[in-house]
Coordinates of C-alpha atoms in Angstrom, one line a residue:
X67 CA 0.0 0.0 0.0
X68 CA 1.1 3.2 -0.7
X69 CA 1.2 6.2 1.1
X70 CA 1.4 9.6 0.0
X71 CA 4.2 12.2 1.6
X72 CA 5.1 15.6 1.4
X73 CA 8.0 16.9 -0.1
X74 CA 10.8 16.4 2.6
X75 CA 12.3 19.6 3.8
X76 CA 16.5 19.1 4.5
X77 CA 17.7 22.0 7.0
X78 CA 21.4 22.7 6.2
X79 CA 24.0 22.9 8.8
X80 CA 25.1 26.6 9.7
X81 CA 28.4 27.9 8.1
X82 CA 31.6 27.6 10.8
X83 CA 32.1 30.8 12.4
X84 CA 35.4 31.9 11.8
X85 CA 37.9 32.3 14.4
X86 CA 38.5 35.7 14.5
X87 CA 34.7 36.7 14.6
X88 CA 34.7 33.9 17.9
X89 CA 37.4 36.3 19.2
X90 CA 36.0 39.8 19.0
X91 CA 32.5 38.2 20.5
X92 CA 34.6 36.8 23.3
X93 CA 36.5 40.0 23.6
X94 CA 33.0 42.2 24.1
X95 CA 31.7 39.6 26.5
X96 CA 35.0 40.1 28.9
X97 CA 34.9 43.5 28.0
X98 CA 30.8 44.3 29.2
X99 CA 31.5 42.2 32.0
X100 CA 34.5 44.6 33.2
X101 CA 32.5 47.6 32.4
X102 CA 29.2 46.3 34.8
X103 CA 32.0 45.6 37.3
X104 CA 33.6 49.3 36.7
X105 CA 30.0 51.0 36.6
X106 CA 29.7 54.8 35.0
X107 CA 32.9 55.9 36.4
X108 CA 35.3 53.3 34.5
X109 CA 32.9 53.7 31.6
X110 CA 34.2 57.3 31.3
X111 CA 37.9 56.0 31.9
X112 CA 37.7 54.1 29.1
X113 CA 35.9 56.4 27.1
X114 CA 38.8 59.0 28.0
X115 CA 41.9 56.9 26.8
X116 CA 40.4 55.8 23.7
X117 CA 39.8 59.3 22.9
X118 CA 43.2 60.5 23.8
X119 CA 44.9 57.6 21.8
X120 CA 42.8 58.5 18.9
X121 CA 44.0 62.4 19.2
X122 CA 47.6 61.3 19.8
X123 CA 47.2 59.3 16.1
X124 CA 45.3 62.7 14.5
X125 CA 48.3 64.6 15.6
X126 CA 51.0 62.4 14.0
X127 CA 48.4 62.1 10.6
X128 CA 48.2 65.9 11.0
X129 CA 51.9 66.3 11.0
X130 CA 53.1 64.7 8.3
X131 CA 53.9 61.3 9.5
X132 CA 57.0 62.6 11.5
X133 CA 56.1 59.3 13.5
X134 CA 58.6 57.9 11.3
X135 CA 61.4 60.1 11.3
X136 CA 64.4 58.9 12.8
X137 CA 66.9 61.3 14.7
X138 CA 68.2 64.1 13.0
X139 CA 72.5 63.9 12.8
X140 CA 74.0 66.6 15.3
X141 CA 76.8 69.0 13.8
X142 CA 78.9 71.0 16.3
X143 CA 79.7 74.2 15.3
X144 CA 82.2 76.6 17.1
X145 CA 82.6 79.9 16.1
X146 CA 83.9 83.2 17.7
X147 CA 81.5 84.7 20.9
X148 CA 80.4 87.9 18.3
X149 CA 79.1 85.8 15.3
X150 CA 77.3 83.4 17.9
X151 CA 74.0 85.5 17.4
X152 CA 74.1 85.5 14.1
X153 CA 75.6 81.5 13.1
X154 CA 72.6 80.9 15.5
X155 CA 70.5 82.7 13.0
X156 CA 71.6 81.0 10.2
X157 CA 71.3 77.6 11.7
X158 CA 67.4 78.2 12.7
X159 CA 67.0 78.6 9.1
X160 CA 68.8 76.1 8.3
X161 CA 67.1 73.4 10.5
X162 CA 63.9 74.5 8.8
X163 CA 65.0 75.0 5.0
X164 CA 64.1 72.6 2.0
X165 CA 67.7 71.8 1.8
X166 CA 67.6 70.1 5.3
X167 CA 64.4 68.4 4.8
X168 CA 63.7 64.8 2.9
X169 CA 61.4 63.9 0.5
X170 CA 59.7 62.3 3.5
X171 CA 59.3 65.5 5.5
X172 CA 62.4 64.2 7.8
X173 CA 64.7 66.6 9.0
X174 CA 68.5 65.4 8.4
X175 CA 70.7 67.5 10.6
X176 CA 70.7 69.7 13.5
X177 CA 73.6 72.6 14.0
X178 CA 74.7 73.1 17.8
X179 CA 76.0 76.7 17.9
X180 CA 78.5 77.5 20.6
X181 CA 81.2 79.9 21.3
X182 CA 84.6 80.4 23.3
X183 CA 87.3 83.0 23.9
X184 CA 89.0 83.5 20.8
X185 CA 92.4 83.1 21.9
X186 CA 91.9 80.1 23.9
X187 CA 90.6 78.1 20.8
X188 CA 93.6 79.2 19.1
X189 CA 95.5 77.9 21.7
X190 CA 93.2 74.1 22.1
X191 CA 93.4 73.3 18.5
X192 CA 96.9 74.6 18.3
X193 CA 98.5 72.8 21.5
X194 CA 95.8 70.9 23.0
X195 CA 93.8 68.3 20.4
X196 CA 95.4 65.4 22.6
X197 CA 93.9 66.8 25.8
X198 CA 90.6 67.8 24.1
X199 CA 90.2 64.5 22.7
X200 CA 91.2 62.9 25.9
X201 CA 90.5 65.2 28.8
X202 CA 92.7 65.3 32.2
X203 CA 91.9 66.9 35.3
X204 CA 94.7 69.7 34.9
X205 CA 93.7 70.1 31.0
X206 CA 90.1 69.7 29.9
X207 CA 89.2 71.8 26.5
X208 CA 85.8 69.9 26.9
X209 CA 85.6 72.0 30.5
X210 CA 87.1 75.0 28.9
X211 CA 85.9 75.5 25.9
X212 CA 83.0 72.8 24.3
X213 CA 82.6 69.8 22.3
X214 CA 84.9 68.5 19.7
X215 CA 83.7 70.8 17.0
X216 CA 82.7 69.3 13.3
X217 CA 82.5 73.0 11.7
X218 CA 84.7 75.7 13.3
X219 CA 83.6 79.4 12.3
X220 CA 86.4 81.7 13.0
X221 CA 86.1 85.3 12.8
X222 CA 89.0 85.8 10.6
X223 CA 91.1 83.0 8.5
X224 CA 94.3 84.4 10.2
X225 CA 93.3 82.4 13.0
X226 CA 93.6 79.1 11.4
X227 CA 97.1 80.2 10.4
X228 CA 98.1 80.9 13.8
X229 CA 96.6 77.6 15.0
X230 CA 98.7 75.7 11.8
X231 CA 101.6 77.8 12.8
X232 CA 101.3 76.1 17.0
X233 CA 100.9 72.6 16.2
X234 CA 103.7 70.1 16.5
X235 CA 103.7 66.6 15.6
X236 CA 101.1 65.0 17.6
X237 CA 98.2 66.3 16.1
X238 CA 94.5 65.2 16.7
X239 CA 92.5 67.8 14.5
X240 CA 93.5 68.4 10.6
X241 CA 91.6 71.8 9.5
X242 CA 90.5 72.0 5.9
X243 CA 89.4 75.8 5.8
X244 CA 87.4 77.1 2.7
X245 CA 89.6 79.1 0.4
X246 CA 87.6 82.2 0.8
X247 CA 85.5 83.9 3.6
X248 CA 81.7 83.5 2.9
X249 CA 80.9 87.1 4.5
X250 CA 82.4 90.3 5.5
X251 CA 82.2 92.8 8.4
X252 CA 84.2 95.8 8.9
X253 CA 85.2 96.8 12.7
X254 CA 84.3 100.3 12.9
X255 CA 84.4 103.3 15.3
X256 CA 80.6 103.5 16.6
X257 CA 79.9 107.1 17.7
X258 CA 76.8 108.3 19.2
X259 CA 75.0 110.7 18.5
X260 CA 76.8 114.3 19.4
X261 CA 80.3 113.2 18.6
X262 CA 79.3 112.1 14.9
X263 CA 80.2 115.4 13.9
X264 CA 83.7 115.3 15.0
X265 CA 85.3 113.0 12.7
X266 CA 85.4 111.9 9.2
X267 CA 83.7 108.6 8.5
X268 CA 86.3 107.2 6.5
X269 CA 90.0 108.0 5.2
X270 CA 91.5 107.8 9.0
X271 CA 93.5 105.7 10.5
X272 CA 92.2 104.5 14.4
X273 CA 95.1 106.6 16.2
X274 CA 93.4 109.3 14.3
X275 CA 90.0 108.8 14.9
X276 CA 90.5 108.5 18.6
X277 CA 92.7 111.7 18.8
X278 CA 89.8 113.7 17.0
X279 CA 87.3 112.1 19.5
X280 CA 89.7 113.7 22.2
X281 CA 89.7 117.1 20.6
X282 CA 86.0 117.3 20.6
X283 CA 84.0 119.5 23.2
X284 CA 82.5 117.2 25.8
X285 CA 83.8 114.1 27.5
X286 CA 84.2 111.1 24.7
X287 CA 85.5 108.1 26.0
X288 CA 86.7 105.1 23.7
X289 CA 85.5 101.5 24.6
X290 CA 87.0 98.0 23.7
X291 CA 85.8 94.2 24.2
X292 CA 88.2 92.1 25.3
X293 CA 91.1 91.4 23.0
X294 CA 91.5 88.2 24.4
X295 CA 88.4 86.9 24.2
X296 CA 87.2 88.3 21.0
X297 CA 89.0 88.6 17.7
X298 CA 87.1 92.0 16.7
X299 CA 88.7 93.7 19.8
X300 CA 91.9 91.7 19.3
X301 CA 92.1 93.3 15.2
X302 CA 90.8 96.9 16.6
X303 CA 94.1 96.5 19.2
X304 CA 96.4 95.5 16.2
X305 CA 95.3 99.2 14.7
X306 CA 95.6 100.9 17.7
X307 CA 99.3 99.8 18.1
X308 CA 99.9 100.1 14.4
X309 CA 102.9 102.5 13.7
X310 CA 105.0 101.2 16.2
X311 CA 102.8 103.0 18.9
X312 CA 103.7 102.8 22.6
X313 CA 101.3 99.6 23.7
X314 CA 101.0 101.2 27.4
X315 CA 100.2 104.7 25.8
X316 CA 97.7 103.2 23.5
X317 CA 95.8 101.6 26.1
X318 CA 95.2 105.2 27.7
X319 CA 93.4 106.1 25.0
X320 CA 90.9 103.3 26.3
X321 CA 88.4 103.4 28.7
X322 CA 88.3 100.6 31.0
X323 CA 86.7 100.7 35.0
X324 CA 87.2 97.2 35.8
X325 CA 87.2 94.2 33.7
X326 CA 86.7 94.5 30.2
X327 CA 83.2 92.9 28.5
X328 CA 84.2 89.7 27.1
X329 CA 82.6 90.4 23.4
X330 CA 81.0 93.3 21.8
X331 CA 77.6 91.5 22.4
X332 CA 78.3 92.0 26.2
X333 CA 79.6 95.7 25.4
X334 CA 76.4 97.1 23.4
X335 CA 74.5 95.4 26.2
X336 CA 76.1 97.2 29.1
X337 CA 76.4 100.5 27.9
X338 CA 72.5 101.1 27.7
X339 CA 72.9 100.8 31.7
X340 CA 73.8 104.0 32.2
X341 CA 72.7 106.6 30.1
X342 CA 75.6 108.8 30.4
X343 CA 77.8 106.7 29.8
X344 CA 76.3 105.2 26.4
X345 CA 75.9 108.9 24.8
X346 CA 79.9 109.6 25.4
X347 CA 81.1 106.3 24.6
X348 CA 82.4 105.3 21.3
X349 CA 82.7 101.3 20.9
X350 CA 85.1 99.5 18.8
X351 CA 82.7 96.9 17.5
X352 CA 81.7 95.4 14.2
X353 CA 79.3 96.6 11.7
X354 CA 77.3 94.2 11.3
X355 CA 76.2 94.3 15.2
X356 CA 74.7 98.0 14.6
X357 CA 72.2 95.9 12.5
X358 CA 71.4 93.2 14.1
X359 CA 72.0 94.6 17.4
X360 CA 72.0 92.8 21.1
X361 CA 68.9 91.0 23.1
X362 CA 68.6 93.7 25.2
X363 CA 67.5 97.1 25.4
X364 CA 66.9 97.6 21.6
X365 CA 64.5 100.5 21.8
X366 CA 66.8 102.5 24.9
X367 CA 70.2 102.3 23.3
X368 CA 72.4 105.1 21.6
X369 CA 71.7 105.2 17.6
X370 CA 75.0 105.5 16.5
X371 CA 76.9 105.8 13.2
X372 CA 79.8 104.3 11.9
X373 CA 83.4 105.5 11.4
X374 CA 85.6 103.5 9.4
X375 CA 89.3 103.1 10.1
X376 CA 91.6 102.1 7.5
X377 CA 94.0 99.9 9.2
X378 CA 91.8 97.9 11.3
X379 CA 91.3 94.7 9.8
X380 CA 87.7 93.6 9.3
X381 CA 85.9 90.0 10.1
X382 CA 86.2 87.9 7.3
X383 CA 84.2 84.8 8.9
X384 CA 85.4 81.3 7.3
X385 CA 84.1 77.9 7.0
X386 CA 86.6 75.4 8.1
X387 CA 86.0 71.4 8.6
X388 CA 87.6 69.5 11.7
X389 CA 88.5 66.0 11.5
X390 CA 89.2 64.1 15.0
X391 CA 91.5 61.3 14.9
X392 CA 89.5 58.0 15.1
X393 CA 86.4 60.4 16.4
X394 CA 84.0 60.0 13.2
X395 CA 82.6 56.5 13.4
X396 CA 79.9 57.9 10.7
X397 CA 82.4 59.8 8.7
X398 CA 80.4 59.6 5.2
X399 CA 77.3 60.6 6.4
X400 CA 78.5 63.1 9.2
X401 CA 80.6 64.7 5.8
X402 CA 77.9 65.1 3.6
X403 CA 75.7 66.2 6.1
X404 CA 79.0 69.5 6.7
X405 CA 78.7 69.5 2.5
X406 CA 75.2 70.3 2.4
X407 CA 75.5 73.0 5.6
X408 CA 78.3 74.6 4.0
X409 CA 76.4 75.2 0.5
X410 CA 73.6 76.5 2.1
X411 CA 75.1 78.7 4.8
X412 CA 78.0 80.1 2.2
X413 CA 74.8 80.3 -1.0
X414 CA 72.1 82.2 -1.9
X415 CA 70.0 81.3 0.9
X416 CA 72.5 81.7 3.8
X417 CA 73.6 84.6 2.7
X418 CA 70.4 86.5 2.4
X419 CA 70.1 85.1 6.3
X420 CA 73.4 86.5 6.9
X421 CA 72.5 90.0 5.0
X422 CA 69.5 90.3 6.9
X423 CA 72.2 90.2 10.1
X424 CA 73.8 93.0 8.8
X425 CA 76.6 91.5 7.2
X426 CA 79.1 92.4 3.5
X427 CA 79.6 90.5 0.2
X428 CA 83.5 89.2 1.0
X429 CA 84.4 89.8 -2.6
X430 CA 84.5 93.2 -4.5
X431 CA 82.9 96.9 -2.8
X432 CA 81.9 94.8 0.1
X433 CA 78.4 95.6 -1.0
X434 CA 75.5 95.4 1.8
X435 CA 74.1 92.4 1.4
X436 CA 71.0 93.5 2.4
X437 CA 71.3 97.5 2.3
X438 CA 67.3 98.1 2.3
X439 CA 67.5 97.5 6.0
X440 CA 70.8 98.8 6.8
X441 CA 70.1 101.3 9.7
X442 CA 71.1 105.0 9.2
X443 CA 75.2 105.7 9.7
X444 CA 76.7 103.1 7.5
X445 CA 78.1 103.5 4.4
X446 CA 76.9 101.7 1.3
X447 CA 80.6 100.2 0.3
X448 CA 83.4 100.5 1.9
X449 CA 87.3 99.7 0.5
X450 CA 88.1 97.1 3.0
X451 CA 91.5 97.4 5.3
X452 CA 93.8 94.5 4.7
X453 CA 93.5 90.9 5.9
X454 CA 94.6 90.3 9.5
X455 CA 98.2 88.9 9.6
X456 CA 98.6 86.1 12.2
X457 CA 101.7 87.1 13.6
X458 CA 100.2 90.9 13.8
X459 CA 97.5 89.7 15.7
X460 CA 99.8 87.5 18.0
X461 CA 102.1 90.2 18.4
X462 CA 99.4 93.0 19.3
X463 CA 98.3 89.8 22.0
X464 CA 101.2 89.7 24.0
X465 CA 101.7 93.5 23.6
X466 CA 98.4 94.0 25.1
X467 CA 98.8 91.3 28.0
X468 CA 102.3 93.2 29.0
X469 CA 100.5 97.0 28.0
X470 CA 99.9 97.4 32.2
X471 CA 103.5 96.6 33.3
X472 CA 103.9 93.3 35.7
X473 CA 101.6 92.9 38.1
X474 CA 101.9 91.2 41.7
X475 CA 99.6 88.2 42.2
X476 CA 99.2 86.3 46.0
X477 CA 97.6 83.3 45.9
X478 CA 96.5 81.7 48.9
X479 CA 95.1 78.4 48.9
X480 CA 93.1 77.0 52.4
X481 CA 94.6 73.6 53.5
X482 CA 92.3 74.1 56.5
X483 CA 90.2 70.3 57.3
X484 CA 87.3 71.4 55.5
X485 CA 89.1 71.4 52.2
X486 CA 90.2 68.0 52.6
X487 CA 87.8 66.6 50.2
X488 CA 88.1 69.0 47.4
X489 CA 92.1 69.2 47.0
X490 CA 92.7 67.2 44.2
X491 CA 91.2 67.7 40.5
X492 CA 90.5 70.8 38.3
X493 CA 88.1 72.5 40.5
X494 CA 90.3 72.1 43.8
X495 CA 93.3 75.0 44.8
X496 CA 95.6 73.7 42.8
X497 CA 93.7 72.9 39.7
X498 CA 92.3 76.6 39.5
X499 CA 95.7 78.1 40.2
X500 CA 97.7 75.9 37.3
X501 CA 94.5 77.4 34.9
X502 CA 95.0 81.0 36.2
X503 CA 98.8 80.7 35.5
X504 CA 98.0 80.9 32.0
X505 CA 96.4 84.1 32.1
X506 CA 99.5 85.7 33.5
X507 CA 101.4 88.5 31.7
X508 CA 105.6 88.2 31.8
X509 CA 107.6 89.3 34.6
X510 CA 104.7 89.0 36.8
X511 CA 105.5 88.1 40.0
X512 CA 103.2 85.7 42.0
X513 CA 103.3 83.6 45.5
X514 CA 101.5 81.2 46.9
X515 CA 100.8 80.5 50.6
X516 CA 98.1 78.2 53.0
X517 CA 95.5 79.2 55.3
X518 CA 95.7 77.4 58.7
X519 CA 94.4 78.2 62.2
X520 CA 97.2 78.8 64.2
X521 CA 98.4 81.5 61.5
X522 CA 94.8 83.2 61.3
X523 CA 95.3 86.7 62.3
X524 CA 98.4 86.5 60.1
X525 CA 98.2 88.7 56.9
X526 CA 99.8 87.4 53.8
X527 CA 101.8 90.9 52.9
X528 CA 104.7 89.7 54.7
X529 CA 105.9 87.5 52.0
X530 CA 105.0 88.9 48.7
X531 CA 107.6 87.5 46.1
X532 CA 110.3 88.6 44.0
X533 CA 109.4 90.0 40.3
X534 CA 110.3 86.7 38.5
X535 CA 111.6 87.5 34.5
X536 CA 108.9 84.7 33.2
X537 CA 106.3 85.2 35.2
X538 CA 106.9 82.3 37.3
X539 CA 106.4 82.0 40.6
X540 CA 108.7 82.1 43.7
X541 CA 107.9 79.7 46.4
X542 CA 107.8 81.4 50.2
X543 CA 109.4 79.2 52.7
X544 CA 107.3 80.1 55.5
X545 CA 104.1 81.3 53.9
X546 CA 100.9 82.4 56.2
X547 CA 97.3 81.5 56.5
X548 CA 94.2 81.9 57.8
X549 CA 92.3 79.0 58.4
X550 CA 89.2 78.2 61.1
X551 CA 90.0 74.6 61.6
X552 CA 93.0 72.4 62.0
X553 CA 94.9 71.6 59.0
X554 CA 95.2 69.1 56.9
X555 CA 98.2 67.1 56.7
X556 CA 98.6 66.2 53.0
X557 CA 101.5 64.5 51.4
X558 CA 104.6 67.2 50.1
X559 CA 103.5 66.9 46.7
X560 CA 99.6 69.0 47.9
X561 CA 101.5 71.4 50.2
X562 CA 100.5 74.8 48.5
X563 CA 103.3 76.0 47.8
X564 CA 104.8 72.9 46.0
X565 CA 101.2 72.6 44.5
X566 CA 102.7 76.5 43.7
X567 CA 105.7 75.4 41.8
X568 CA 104.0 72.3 40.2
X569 CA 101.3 74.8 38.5
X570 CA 104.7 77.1 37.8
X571 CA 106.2 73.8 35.6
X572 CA 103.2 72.6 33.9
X573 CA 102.1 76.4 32.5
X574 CA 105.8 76.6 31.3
X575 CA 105.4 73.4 29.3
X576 CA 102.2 74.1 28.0
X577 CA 104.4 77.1 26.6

């Protein structure tokens, strides 16, 4: 018998859910869970870093997928404490200039900017590349002065003459200067208002200039950096003592109360203090800073205008590479990243940074390079002075360190108990004598002596030394002190007065 049926309905089994879909459904499960556990309060937690993590990822979008950008290459650059303001400049634009950037939006290179006393970087990368390469407590250039430098900017190329001229055989910096100087700055006579009148703007020599400035009605005083600390002051000093002038009679001509400022910088700076003072002072100072000016007091200070002296050498600021032995692990990369520096700072584009900080074309008139914002007082060209000489300038440096006569120097050094922990290295008695030793002019006569508490009431006038010919000193036998607690008893070597004669040795050495 046959029955009749319905068609017979088959159900299909339901597609495998994949794994990843089993994940995310898990992941929500734990994650409600957590949330009823958290309540409102960790809602809004939550709510608040996934919002902040979403903004931190907008930002990197927004800027350009700098994400990605690895660490820019650091260049050192030393120059000489006047250009500092200005290299500065030039290295802001640099770090943000199409010729720094890579076709990813990466920036390649950085430019540290720093400065030190002219002179003393003469002397480091003249005598001292060992010791500034491997530092010792008594000789430290890295203390002194910076960094191993990868560009050094001098203010004139005389300088790397004199440093070529120092070193000896063991050498651990090789200079490759550029054959020219990229920019050019007069150093010029800058007279404030009132005493503009009394002298002729160019054709005079700087004896001349400062004898017509003493003729004038009023009280003009003539002001200088320091010559050993900045080369502009250093070149104005090889003018003034042109002609075989008297050094000591020259210097009268100068007024100084106290220490002299270290730069010009510092001197535009410190005149403004007192408002006498800045409308009678004339300051030996380069052009290109009556431009650019100071970071202070830029509205208060004394316009002033220019007098040019024709045999003061001007700043002709050069590019010059330093190569460390064994200290350029990165050579290739660290030298083209100096290439492409160099063509920017010394093309178009640096140059019209450099114009805008008041400074010359190096070549021809000595043109402006910007003259639309030249301030009033300077001249449009000017017939430059000749280069600096190296052994002018070394000359006028010793001439000016010896200009005062000898002096007498006491140095006392506590060897009291509470010393006892900072004798030794650079920073203890007889580390900062053998460093002020330097500094010394010849025929100078120094002593040194010890402070102790049974000599307290003691003065140390009773043994000043004997004028020594080289400026070295004489050791007292029975020198004085003036303590508050017991002394120390050191070895002989840290008494102070072999600690005295020690210091004596090593600055003779050092030359």
């Amino acid at each position: 018998m046959l029955l009749a049926a319905g068609p017979v309905i088959t159900s299909l089994p339901d597609p495998p859910i994949p794994r990843w879909l089993l994940w995310l459904r898990s992941t929500f499960a734990r994650a409600r869970k957590a949330v009823e556990r958290l309540g409102r309060t960790g809602l809004t937690v939550l709510l608040a870093v996934l919002v902040t993590g979403a903004g931190g990822y907008g930002v990197l979008v927004l800027a350009g997928g700098s994400g990605h950008c690895g660490p820019a290459r650091e260049l050192r650059l030393l120059t000489d404490p006047d250009l500092e303001p200005a290299m500065r400049a030039a290295a802001d634009a640099y770090a943000a200039s199409d010729a720094n950037t890579t076709e990813d939006g990466c920036r390649r290179s950085g430019v540290t900017v720093y400065s030190a006393g002219a002179a003393g970087v003469v002397s480091a990368l003249g005598k001292r590349t060992q010791a500034w390469q491997q530092p010792r407590d008594d000789d430290n250039p890295q203390r002194d002065i910076g960094p191993q430098p990868d560009v050094w900017i001098p203010a004139t190329r005389a300088d790397v003459r004199r440093v070529t001229a120092a070193q000896e055989d063991w050498v651990f910096a090789r200079l490759e200067p550029d054959a020219e100087p990229f920019v050019y700055s007069p150093v010029v006579l800058a007279l404030p208002e009132g005493l503009d009148d009394a002298v002729k703007p160019t054709g005079r020599k700087l004896s001349q200039l400062v004898t017509a400035l003493e003729q004038a009605p009023g009280e003009a005083e003539v002001r200088r950096p320091d010559p050993e600390f900045a080369d502009s002051a250093l070149l104005a000093t090889v003018g003034l003592y042109g002609g075989g002038a008297d050094a000591r009679g020259a210097e009268l001509h100068i007024t100084q109360s106290g220490l002299p400022e270290p730069s010009a910088v510092r001197l535009l700076c410190t005149l403004p203090d007192a408002d006498a003072v800045d409308d009678r002072s004339a300051a030996l100072v380069p052009e290109f800073l009556l431009r650019s000016g100071v970071g202070c007091h830029p509205a208060t200070r004394a316009p002033r205008t220019a007098a040019y002296p024709t045999d003061v050498p001007g700043l002709e600021p050069t590019f010059v590479r330093v190569r460390w032995e064994d200290g350029e692990r990165d050579a290739d990369a660290r030298d083209a990243e100096v290439n492409r520096f160099r063509s920017w700072l010394t093309g178009d584009e640096g140059r019209r940074v450099l114009g805008g900080q008041g400074f010359r074309s190096a070549q021809g008139e000595r043109g402006l390079l910007d003259p639309e914002s030249a301030p009033e007082g300077l001249i449009d060209e000017v017939r430059p002075a000749a280069s600096a000489d190296p052994l002018e300038m070394d000359r006028a440096l010793e001439r000016y360190g010896n200009a005062h006569g000898p002096g007498r120097v006491l140095f006392l050094l506590d060897s009291s108990g509470s010393m006892a922990g900072v004798w030794d290295g650079s920073s203890g008695g007889p580390g900062i004598l053998k460093q002020t030793l330097t500094g010394l002019g010849g025929g100078t006569s120094t002593g040194c002596g010890r402070c102790t508490a049974s000599t307290a009431a003691r003065t140390p006038t009773s043994w000043a030394s004997a004028r020594t010919p080289a400026g070295r000193p004489s050791v007292p036998s029975t020198p004085p002190g003036c303590g508050t607690r017991k002394p120390i008893r050191p070895p002989p070597w840290r008494t102070p007065w072999r600690s005295c004669a020690s210091a004596a040795a090593a600055t003779s050495g050092r030359g």
